[in-house]
Amino acid sequence: MTTKPTLTLSASATATDVPRPTPTGPVPPTTVPPTTVPPTTVRPTTVAPTPATSPPRTPPPTVGNTPSTTVWYTSAVAQAAARRMAAAGRVGDPVCSMAALGNPDPRLVPQVSRIGIGTSQGYWCLIW
């Protein structure tokens, strides 16, 4: 049977054993080049004017209360909103339940009993 020799290690150090850097002179200042940030364009947001009074909104129908036919009628309020949109050249008015430039998508119109419509220069306003 062979026995393995035992290995013992030891080390010691003192604070005087640590090398210390010696100053060589003044440190030159470093300059960091400025970063370039592309200019940003701030675009003002416009909000359509809110009419003094708006018509009461008809609540959406519940299941079982869905009408079989929808009555479409020309609404003075929707007509005025369509004129405002055409004058501004933008789609959207607070009184419109749905606004469009060109023909509105009929798949997006709910089945309700009455829908008021207004149009001006290709702008449509639907109120339900």
PDB file of C-alpha atoms in Angstrom:
ATOM      1  CA  MET A   1       0.000   0.000   0.000  1.00  0.00           C
ATOM      2  CA  THR A   2       1.307   3.402  -0.988  1.00  0.00           C
ATOM      3  CA  THR A   3       0.665   6.565   1.009  1.00  0.00           C
ATOM      4  CA  LYS A   4       0.360   9.939  -0.622  1.00  0.00           C
ATOM      5  CA  PRO A   5       2.502  12.759   0.724  1.00  0.00           C
ATOM      6  CA  THR A   6       0.645  15.602   2.449  1.00  0.00           C
ATOM      7  CA  LEU A   7       1.106  19.042   0.903  1.00  0.00           C
ATOM      8  CA  THR A   8       0.906  22.089   3.173  1.00  0.00           C
ATOM      9  CA  LEU A   9       0.943  25.658   1.815  1.00  0.00           C
ATOM     10  CA  SER A  10       1.091  28.908   3.698  1.00  0.00           C
ATOM     11  CA  ALA A  11       1.375  32.566   2.728  1.00  0.00           C
ATOM     12  CA  SER A  12       1.499  35.837   4.526  1.00  0.00           C
ATOM     13  CA  ALA A  13       1.573  39.468   3.478  1.00  0.00           C
ATOM     14  CA  THR A  14       1.716  42.834   5.105  1.00  0.00           C
ATOM     15  CA  ALA A  15       0.491  46.226   4.000  1.00  0.00           C
ATOM     16  CA  THR A  16       4.026  47.261   3.126  1.00  0.00           C
ATOM     17  CA  ASP A  17       4.251  44.516   0.496  1.00  0.00           C
ATOM     18  CA  VAL A  18       1.622  46.217  -1.742  1.00  0.00           C
ATOM     19  CA  PRO A  19       3.260  48.386  -4.451  1.00  0.00           C
ATOM     20  CA  ARG A  20       1.982  51.962  -4.526  1.00  0.00           C
ATOM     21  CA  PRO A  21       1.815  54.089  -7.675  1.00  0.00           C
ATOM     22  CA  THR A  22       3.933  57.205  -7.680  1.00  0.00           C
ATOM     23  CA  PRO A  23       2.527  60.403  -9.202  1.00  0.00           C
ATOM     24  CA  THR A  24       4.389  61.508 -12.332  1.00  0.00           C
ATOM     25  CA  GLY A  25       2.843  64.946 -12.875  1.00  0.00           C
ATOM     26  CA  PRO A  26      -0.437  66.762 -13.489  1.00  0.00           C
ATOM     27  CA  VAL A  27      -3.161  64.792 -15.226  1.00  0.00           C
ATOM     28  CA  PRO A  28      -4.229  66.455 -18.503  1.00  0.00           C
ATOM     29  CA  PRO A  29      -7.953  67.238 -18.700  1.00  0.00           C
ATOM     30  CA  THR A  30      -9.946  65.006 -21.008  1.00  0.00           C
ATOM     31  CA  THR A  31     -12.659  66.386 -23.219  1.00  0.00           C
ATOM     32  CA  VAL A  32     -15.627  64.383 -24.320  1.00  0.00           C
ATOM     33  CA  PRO A  33     -16.998  65.391 -27.721  1.00  0.00           C
ATOM     34  CA  PRO A  34     -20.605  66.574 -27.508  1.00  0.00           C
ATOM     35  CA  THR A  35     -23.196  64.113 -28.677  1.00  0.00           C
ATOM     36  CA  THR A  36     -25.288  65.126 -31.597  1.00  0.00           C
ATOM     37  CA  VAL A  37     -29.004  64.767 -31.210  1.00  0.00           C
ATOM     38  CA  PRO A  38     -31.133  65.120 -34.326  1.00  0.00           C
ATOM     39  CA  PRO A  39     -33.529  68.038 -34.090  1.00  0.00           C
ATOM     40  CA  THR A  40     -37.088  67.128 -33.268  1.00  0.00           C
ATOM     41  CA  THR A  41     -40.044  68.775 -34.822  1.00  0.00           C
ATOM     42  CA  VAL A  42     -42.801  69.687 -32.434  1.00  0.00           C
ATOM     43  CA  ARG A  43     -46.143  69.514 -34.126  1.00  0.00           C
ATOM     44  CA  PRO A  44     -49.034  71.240 -32.421  1.00  0.00           C
ATOM     45  CA  THR A  45     -52.085  69.132 -31.889  1.00  0.00           C
ATOM     46  CA  THR A  46     -55.418  70.496 -32.884  1.00  0.00           C
ATOM     47  CA  VAL A  47     -58.647  69.666 -31.181  1.00  0.00           C
ATOM     48  CA  ALA A  48     -61.964  70.033 -32.910  1.00  0.00           C
ATOM     49  CA  PRO A  49     -64.158  72.635 -31.275  1.00  0.00           C
ATOM     50  CA  THR A  50     -66.793  71.266 -28.960  1.00  0.00           C
ATOM     51  CA  PRO A  51     -70.295  72.460 -29.731  1.00  0.00           C
ATOM     52  CA  ALA A  52     -72.130  74.273 -26.957  1.00  0.00           C
ATOM     53  CA  THR A  53     -74.809  71.592 -26.857  1.00  0.00           C
ATOM     54  CA  SER A  54     -74.705  68.107 -28.225  1.00  0.00           C
ATOM     55  CA  PRO A  55     -77.628  65.808 -28.891  1.00  0.00           C
ATOM     56  CA  PRO A  56     -78.290  63.075 -26.361  1.00  0.00           C
ATOM     57  CA  ARG A  57     -76.663  59.817 -27.379  1.00  0.00           C
ATOM     58  CA  THR A  58     -78.837  56.780 -27.897  1.00  0.00           C
ATOM     59  CA  PRO A  59     -77.420  53.890 -25.867  1.00  0.00           C
ATOM     60  CA  PRO A  60     -76.411  50.822 -27.866  1.00  0.00           C
ATOM     61  CA  PRO A  61     -79.066  48.132 -28.012  1.00  0.00           C
ATOM     62  CA  THR A  62     -78.952  45.115 -25.775  1.00  0.00           C
ATOM     63  CA  VAL A  63     -79.307  41.544 -27.006  1.00  0.00           C
ATOM     64  CA  GLY A  64     -82.947  40.822 -27.571  1.00  0.00           C
ATOM     65  CA  ASN A  65     -83.676  44.528 -28.105  1.00  0.00           C
ATOM     66  CA  THR A  66     -82.049  44.677 -31.548  1.00  0.00           C
ATOM     67  CA  PRO A  67     -84.378  46.318 -34.053  1.00  0.00           C
ATOM     68  CA  SER A  68     -85.177  44.489 -37.266  1.00  0.00           C
ATOM     69  CA  THR A  69     -84.852  47.689 -39.354  1.00  0.00           C
ATOM     70  CA  THR A  70     -82.787  50.838 -38.997  1.00  0.00           C
ATOM     71  CA  VAL A  71     -84.287  54.192 -39.890  1.00  0.00           C
ATOM     72  CA  TRP A  72     -81.746  56.475 -41.589  1.00  0.00           C
ATOM     73  CA  TYR A  73     -82.516  60.182 -41.495  1.00  0.00           C
ATOM     74  CA  THR A  74     -80.729  63.431 -42.336  1.00  0.00           C
ATOM     75  CA  SER A  75     -79.588  65.029 -39.105  1.00  0.00           C
ATOM     76  CA  ALA A  76     -78.886  68.779 -38.894  1.00  0.00           C
ATOM     77  CA  VAL A  77     -76.271  68.106 -36.194  1.00  0.00           C
ATOM     78  CA  ALA A  78     -74.521  65.453 -38.307  1.00  0.00           C
ATOM     79  CA  GLN A  79     -74.713  67.742 -41.347  1.00  0.00           C
ATOM     80  CA  ALA A  80     -73.033  70.578 -39.407  1.00  0.00           C
ATOM     81  CA  ALA A  81     -70.320  68.196 -38.159  1.00  0.00           C
ATOM     82  CA  ALA A  82     -69.634  67.002 -41.717  1.00  0.00           C
ATOM     83  CA  ARG A  83     -69.269  70.637 -42.823  1.00  0.00           C
ATOM     84  CA  ARG A  84     -66.807  71.297 -39.970  1.00  0.00           C
ATOM     85  CA  MET A  85     -64.739  68.263 -40.954  1.00  0.00           C
ATOM     86  CA  ALA A  86     -64.713  69.325 -44.622  1.00  0.00           C
ATOM     87  CA  ALA A  87     -63.649  72.857 -43.681  1.00  0.00           C
ATOM     88  CA  ALA A  88     -60.836  71.528 -41.469  1.00  0.00           C
ATOM     89  CA  GLY A  89     -59.824  68.833 -43.946  1.00  0.00           C
ATOM     90  CA  ARG A  90     -59.769  66.254 -41.125  1.00  0.00           C
ATOM     91  CA  VAL A  91     -61.919  63.267 -40.251  1.00  0.00           C
ATOM     92  CA  GLY A  92     -63.502  63.286 -36.815  1.00  0.00           C
ATOM     93  CA  ASP A  93     -65.897  65.391 -34.787  1.00  0.00           C
ATOM     94  CA  PRO A  94     -66.996  64.903 -31.165  1.00  0.00           C
ATOM     95  CA  VAL A  95     -70.689  64.622 -32.068  1.00  0.00           C
ATOM     96  CA  CYS A  96     -70.166  61.815 -34.608  1.00  0.00           C
ATOM     97  CA  SER A  97     -70.504  58.230 -33.479  1.00  0.00           C
ATOM     98  CA  MET A  98     -68.684  57.389 -36.710  1.00  0.00           C
ATOM     99  CA  ALA A  99     -66.892  59.722 -39.130  1.00  0.00           C
ATOM    100  CA  ALA A 100     -65.441  58.903 -42.531  1.00  0.00           C
ATOM    101  CA  LEU A 101     -63.938  60.399 -45.637  1.00  0.00           C
ATOM    102  CA  GLY A 102     -65.660  58.519 -48.431  1.00  0.00           C
ATOM    103  CA  ASN A 103     -68.346  55.925 -47.893  1.00  0.00           C
ATOM    104  CA  PRO A 104     -68.514  54.582 -44.320  1.00  0.00           C
ATOM    105  CA  ASP A 105     -67.995  50.838 -43.922  1.00  0.00           C
ATOM    106  CA  PRO A 106     -71.495  49.399 -43.265  1.00  0.00           C
ATOM    107  CA  ARG A 107     -69.961  46.489 -41.318  1.00  0.00           C
ATOM    108  CA  LEU A 108     -68.937  48.987 -38.616  1.00  0.00           C
ATOM    109  CA  VAL A 109     -72.432  50.417 -38.179  1.00  0.00           C
ATOM    110  CA  PRO A 110     -74.404  48.784 -35.343  1.00  0.00           C
ATOM    111  CA  GLN A 111     -77.985  47.662 -35.722  1.00  0.00           C
ATOM    112  CA  VAL A 112     -79.860  50.401 -33.914  1.00  0.00           C
ATOM    113  CA  SER A 113     -83.324  51.817 -34.457  1.00  0.00           C
ATOM    114  CA  ARG A 114     -82.244  55.249 -35.839  1.00  0.00           C
ATOM    115  CA  ILE A 115     -79.076  56.661 -37.382  1.00  0.00           C
ATOM    116  CA  GLY A 116     -78.696  60.350 -38.195  1.00  0.00           C
ATOM    117  CA  ILE A 117     -76.454  61.103 -41.169  1.00  0.00           C
ATOM    118  CA  GLY A 118     -74.760  64.175 -42.567  1.00  0.00           C
ATOM    119  CA  THR A 119     -72.363  64.592 -45.478  1.00  0.00           C
ATOM    120  CA  SER A 120     -70.307  67.404 -46.958  1.00  0.00           C
ATOM    121  CA  GLN A 121     -67.640  67.204 -49.698  1.00  0.00           C
ATOM    122  CA  GLY A 122     -67.150  63.470 -49.170  1.00  0.00           C
ATOM    123  CA  TYR A 123     -67.025  63.676 -45.341  1.00  0.00           C
ATOM    124  CA  TRP A 124     -69.646  61.634 -43.506  1.00  0.00           C
ATOM    125  CA  CYS A 125     -70.937  61.889 -39.947  1.00  0.00           C
ATOM    126  CA  LEU A 126     -73.170  59.182 -38.479  1.00  0.00           C
ATOM    127  CA  ILE A 127     -74.861  59.606 -35.113  1.00  0.00           C
ATOM    128  CA  TRP A 128     -76.609  56.772 -33.293  1.00  0.00           C
TER     129      TRP A 128
END
